[in-house]
Coordinates of C-alpha atoms and ligand atoms in Angstrom, one line a residue:
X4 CA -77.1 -22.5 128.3
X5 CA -77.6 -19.9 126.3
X6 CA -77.6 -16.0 126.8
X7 CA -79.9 -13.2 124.8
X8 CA -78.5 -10.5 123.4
X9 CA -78.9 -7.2 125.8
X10 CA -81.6 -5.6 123.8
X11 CA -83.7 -8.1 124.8
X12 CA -83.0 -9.2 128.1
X13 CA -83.7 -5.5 129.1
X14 CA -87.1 -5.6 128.6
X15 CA -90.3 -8.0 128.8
X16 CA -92.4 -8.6 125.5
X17 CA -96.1 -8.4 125.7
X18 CA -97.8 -9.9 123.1
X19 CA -101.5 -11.2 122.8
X20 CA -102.2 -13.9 119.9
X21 CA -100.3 -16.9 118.2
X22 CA -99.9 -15.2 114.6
X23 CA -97.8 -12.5 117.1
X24 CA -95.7 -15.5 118.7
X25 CA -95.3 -17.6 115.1
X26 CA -93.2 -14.7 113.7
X27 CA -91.2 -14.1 117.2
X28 CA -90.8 -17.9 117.7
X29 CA -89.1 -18.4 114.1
X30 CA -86.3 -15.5 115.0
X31 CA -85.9 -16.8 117.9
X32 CA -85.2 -20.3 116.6
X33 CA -82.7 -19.2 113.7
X34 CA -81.1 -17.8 117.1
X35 CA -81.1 -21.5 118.2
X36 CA -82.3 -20.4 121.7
X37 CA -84.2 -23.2 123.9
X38 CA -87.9 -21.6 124.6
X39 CA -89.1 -22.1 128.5
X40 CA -92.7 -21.6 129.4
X41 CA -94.0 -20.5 132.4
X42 CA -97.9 -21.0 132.7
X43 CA -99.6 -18.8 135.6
X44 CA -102.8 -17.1 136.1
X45 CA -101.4 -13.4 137.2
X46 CA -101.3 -12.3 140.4
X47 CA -97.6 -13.0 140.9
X48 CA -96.0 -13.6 144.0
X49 CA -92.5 -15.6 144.5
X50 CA -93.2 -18.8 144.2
X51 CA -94.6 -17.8 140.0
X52 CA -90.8 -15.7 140.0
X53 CA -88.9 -18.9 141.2
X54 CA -90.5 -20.7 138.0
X55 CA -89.0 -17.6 135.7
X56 CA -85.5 -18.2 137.9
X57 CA -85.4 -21.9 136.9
X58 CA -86.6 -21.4 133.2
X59 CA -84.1 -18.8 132.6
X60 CA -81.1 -21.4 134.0
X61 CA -82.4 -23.8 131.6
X62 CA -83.1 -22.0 128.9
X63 CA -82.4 -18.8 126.6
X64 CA -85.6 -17.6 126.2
X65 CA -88.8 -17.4 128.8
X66 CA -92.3 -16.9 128.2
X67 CA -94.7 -16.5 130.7
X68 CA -98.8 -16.7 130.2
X69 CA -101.1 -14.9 132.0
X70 CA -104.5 -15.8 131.6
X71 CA -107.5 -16.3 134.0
X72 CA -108.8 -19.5 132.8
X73 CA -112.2 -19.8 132.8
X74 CA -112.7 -23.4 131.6
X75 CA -110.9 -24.5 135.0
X76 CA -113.2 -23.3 137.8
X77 CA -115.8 -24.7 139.1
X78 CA -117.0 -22.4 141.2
X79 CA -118.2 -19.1 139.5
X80 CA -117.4 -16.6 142.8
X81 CA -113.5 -18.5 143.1
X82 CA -113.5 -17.1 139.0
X83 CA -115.1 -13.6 139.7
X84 CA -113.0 -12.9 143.0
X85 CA -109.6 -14.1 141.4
X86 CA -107.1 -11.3 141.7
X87 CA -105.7 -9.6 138.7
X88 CA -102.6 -6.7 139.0
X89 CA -101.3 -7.3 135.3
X90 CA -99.2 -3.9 135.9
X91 CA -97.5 -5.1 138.6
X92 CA -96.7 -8.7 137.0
X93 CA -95.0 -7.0 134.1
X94 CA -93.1 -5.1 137.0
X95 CA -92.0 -8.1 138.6
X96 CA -91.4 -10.0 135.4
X97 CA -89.2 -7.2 134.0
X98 CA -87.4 -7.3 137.3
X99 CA -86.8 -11.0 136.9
X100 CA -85.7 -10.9 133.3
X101 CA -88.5 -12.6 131.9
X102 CA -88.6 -12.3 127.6
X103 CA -92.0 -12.5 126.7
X104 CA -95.1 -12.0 128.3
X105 CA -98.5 -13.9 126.4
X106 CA -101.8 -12.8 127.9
X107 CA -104.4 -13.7 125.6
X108 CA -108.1 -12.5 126.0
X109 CA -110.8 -15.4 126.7
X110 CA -112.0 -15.3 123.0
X111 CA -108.3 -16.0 121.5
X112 CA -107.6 -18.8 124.0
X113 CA -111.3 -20.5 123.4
X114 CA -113.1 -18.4 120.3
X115 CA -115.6 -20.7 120.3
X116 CA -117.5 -22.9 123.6
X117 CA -114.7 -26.0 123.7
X118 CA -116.9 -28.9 123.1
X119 CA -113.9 -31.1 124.3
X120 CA -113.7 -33.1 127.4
X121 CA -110.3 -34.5 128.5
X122 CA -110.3 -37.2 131.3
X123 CA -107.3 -38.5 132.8
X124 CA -108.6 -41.6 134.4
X125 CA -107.9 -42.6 138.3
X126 CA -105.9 -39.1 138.5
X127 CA -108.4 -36.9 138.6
X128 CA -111.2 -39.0 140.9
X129 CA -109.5 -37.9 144.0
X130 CA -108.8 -34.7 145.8
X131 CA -108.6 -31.8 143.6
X132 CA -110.2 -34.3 140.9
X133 CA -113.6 -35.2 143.0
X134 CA -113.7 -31.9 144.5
X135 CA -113.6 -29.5 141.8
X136 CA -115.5 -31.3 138.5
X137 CA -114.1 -30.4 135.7
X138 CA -111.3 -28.5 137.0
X139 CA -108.8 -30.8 135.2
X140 CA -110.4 -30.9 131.7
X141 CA -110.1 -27.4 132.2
X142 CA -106.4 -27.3 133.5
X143 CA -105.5 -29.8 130.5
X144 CA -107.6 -28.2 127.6
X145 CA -105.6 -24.4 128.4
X146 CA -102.1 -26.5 128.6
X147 CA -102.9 -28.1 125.5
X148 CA -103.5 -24.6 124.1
X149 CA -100.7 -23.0 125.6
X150 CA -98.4 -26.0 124.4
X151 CA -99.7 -25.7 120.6
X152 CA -99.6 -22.0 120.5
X153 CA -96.3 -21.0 122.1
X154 CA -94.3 -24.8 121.5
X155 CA -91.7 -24.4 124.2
X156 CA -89.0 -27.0 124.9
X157 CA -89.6 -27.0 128.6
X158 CA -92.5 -26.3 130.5
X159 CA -92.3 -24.9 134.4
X160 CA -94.5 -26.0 136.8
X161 CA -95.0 -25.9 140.9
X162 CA -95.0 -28.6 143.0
X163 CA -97.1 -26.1 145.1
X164 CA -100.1 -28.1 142.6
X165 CA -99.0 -31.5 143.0
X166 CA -101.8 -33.3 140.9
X167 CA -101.9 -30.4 138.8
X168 CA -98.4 -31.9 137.8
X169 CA -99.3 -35.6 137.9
X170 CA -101.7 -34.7 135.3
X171 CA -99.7 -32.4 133.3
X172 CA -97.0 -35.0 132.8
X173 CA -99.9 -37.5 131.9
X174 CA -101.4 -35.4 129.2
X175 CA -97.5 -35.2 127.5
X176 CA -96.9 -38.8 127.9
X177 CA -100.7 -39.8 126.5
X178 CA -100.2 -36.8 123.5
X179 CA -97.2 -37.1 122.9
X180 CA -96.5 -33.1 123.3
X181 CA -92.3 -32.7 122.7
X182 CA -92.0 -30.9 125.4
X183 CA -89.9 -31.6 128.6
X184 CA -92.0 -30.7 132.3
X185 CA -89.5 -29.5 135.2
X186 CA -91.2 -28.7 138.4
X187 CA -89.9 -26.6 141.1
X188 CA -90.6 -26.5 144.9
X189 CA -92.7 -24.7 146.9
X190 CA -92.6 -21.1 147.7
X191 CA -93.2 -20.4 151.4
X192 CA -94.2 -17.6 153.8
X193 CA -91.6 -17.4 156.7
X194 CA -94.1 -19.0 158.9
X195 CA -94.5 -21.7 156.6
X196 CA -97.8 -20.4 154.3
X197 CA -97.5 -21.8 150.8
X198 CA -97.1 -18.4 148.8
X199 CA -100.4 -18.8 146.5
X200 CA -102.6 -15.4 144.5
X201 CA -105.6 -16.7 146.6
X202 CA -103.6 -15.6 149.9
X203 CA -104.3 -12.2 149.1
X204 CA -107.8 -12.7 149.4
X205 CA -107.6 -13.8 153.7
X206 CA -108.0 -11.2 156.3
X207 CA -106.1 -11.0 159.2
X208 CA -108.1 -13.2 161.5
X209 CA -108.1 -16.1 158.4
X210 CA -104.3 -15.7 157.5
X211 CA -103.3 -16.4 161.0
X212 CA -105.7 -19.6 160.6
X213 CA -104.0 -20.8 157.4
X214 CA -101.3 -21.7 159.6
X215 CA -103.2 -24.6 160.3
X216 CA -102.5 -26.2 157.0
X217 CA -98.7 -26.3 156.9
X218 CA -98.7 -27.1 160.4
X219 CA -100.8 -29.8 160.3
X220 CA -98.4 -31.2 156.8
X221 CA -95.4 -30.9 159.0
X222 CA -96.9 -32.5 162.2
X223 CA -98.0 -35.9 160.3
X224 CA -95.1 -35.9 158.2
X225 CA -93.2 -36.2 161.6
X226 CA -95.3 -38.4 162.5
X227 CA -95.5 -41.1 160.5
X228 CA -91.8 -41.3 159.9
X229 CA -91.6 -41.3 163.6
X230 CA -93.9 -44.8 163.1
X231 CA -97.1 -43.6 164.3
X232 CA -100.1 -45.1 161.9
X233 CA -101.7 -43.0 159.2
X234 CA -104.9 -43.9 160.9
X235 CA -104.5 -42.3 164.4
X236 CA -102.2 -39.1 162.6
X237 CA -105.5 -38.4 159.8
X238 CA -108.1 -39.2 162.6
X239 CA -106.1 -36.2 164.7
X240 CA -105.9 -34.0 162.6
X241 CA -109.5 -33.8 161.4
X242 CA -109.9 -33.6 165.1
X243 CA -108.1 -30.6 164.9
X244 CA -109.3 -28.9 161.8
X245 CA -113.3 -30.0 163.1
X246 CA -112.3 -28.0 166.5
X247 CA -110.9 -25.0 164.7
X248 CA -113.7 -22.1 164.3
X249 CA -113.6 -20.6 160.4
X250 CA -111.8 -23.4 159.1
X251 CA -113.3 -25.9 156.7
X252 CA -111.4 -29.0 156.1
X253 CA -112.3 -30.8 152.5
X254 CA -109.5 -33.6 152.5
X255 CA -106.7 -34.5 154.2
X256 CA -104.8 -37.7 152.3
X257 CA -101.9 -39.7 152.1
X258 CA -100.9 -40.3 148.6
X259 CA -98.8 -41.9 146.1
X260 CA -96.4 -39.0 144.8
X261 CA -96.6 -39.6 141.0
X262 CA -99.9 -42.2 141.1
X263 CA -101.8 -40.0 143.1
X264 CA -103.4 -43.4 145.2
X265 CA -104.8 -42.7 148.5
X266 CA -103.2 -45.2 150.8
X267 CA -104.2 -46.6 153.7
X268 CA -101.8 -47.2 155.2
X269 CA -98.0 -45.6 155.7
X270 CA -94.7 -47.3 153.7
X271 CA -91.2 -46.0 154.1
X272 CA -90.0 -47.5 151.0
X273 CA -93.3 -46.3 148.7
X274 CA -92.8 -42.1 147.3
X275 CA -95.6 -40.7 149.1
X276 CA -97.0 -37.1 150.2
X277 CA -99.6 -35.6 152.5
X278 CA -102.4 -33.2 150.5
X279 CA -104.6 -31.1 152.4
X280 CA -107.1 -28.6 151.0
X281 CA -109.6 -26.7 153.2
X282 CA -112.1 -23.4 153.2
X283 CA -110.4 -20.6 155.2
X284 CA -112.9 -18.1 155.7
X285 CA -114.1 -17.9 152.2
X286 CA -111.0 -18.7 150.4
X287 CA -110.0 -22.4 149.3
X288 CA -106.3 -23.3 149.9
X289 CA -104.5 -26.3 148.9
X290 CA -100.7 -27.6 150.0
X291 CA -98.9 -30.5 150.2
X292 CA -95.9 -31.7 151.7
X293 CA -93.8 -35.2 150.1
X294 CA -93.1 -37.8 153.2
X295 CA -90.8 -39.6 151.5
X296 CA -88.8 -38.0 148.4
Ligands
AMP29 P1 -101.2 -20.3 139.2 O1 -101.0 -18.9 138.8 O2 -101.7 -20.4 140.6 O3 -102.0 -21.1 138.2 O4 -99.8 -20.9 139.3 C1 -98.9 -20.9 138.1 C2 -97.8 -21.9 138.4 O5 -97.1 -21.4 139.5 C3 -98.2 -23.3 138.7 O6 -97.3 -24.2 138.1 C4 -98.2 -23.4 140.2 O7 -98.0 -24.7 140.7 C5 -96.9 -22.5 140.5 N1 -97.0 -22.0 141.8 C6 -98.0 -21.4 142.5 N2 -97.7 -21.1 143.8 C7 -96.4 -21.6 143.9 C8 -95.6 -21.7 145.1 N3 -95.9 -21.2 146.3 N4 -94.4 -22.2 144.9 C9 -94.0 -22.7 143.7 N5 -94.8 -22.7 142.6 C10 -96.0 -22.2 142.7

């Protein structure tokens, strides 16, 4: 591991295009320092900060993006609603030591309309996939972007987004991006909310509600180690989510951890984890818990 000189550790970076980053990038490689990227959309909370931690044990130098990515929702309000507090990212960023900050205006990351579709197959027909079109050609078009432009060793990503991940590692393998992908664990609340930048968007009545999605992860995960079947623990808790005023269930599933199948059916010796998404109040959360590691 590598360690920056003090002039630069003491403050963050911003800069907003590639021509800014080529020049900064070739210092910085003379320096032989290992580049980390961090990809986030602003609005940072832990969980972003615990990506920063791990980049800067790996490696000398960490970038983080901030950019709102368009191309990715599906749902115009979930774009227009997103929260922004750039001021206070750079706060927490300088706080955490990060290097460089990139946050590039919609017409540098896509000057023109992409006319590009990416489609990653079996991956992205389920959960996140079939319920947000698009979402992932959007997800893999601004990675690919973000890869090209700032061309970091390793790349930091949360296991908060589990399919985000499955996908991310796909799109390295299938293009052959240098690039090495660590992911790091989910952030939590102390009562068990996965930390996310939608959270700030529930009022009180809805926060206390969200409850219902780590509780219900934790429930079947005990569960079905403790041999019930998947059947009768996914049949329950729809029950429960149906019964549950405000709260709007979208999926509940039992997956393979890095082929993202939906099984039917429980295995002890087969990597698997529980996804759940659902509508509370008017904000979308997703989380997901691994059964098995
Ligand atoms: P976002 O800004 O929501 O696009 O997230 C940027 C990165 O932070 C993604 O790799 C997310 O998976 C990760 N992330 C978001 N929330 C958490 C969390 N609670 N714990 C760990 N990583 C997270």
């Amino acid at each position: 591991m590598r360690h920056l000189p003090q002039a630069i550790t003491q403050s963050v970076q911003v800069f907003y295009t590639g021509a800014e980053w080529s020049e900064i990038r070739l210092r910085l490689l003379q320096k032989n320092f290992q580049i980390g990227l961090v990809p986030t959309m602003g609005a940072l909370h832990q969980g972003h900060l615990d990506l920063v931690k791990r980049s800067k044990e790996n490696c000398g130098v960490t970038v983080v993006s901030i950019f709102v990515n368009p191309t990715q929702f599906n749902n115009p309000e979930d774009f227009a609603k997103y929260p922004q507090s750039l001021n206070d990212d750079l706060d927490l960023l300088k706080t955490e030591g990060a290097d460089y900050v990139f946050t590039p205006s919609v017409e540098t990351m896509y000057p023109q309309k992409s006319q590009m579709t990416l489609d990653f197959g079996p991956l992205e027909r389920v959960l996140e996939g079939a319920f947000r079109p698009g979402h992932f050609n959007g997800v893999g078009l601004i990675v690919s972007k973000l890869f090209h432009l700032i061309q970091p060793h390793v790349a930091f990503f949360g296991q908060k987004d589990l399919q985000q991940v499955a996908i991310i590692k796909r799109l390295v393998l299938d293009l052959s991006f240098p690039i090495e992908i660590q992911t790091v664990p989910t952030r939590r609340e102390n009562d068990g909310l996965a930390m996310s930048s939608r959270n700030r968007r529930l009022d009180a009545v809805s926060r206390e509600k969200s409850l219902l999605l780590f509780q219900s992860l934790s429930w079947a995960k005990e569960e079905l180690l403790n041999g019930t079947s998947w059947l009768e623990v996914q049949q329950k808790v729809n029950r429960n989510f149906k019964q549950t005023e405000g709260v709007s269930l979208e999926y509940f599933e039992l997956v393979g951890t890095e082929s993202f199948e939906i099984l039917k059916a429980f295995d002890p010796d087969q990597k698997s984890s529980l996804c759940v998404a659902a509508e509370v109040g008017k904000v979308r959360l997703i989380d997901n818990l691994p059964v098995n590691a």
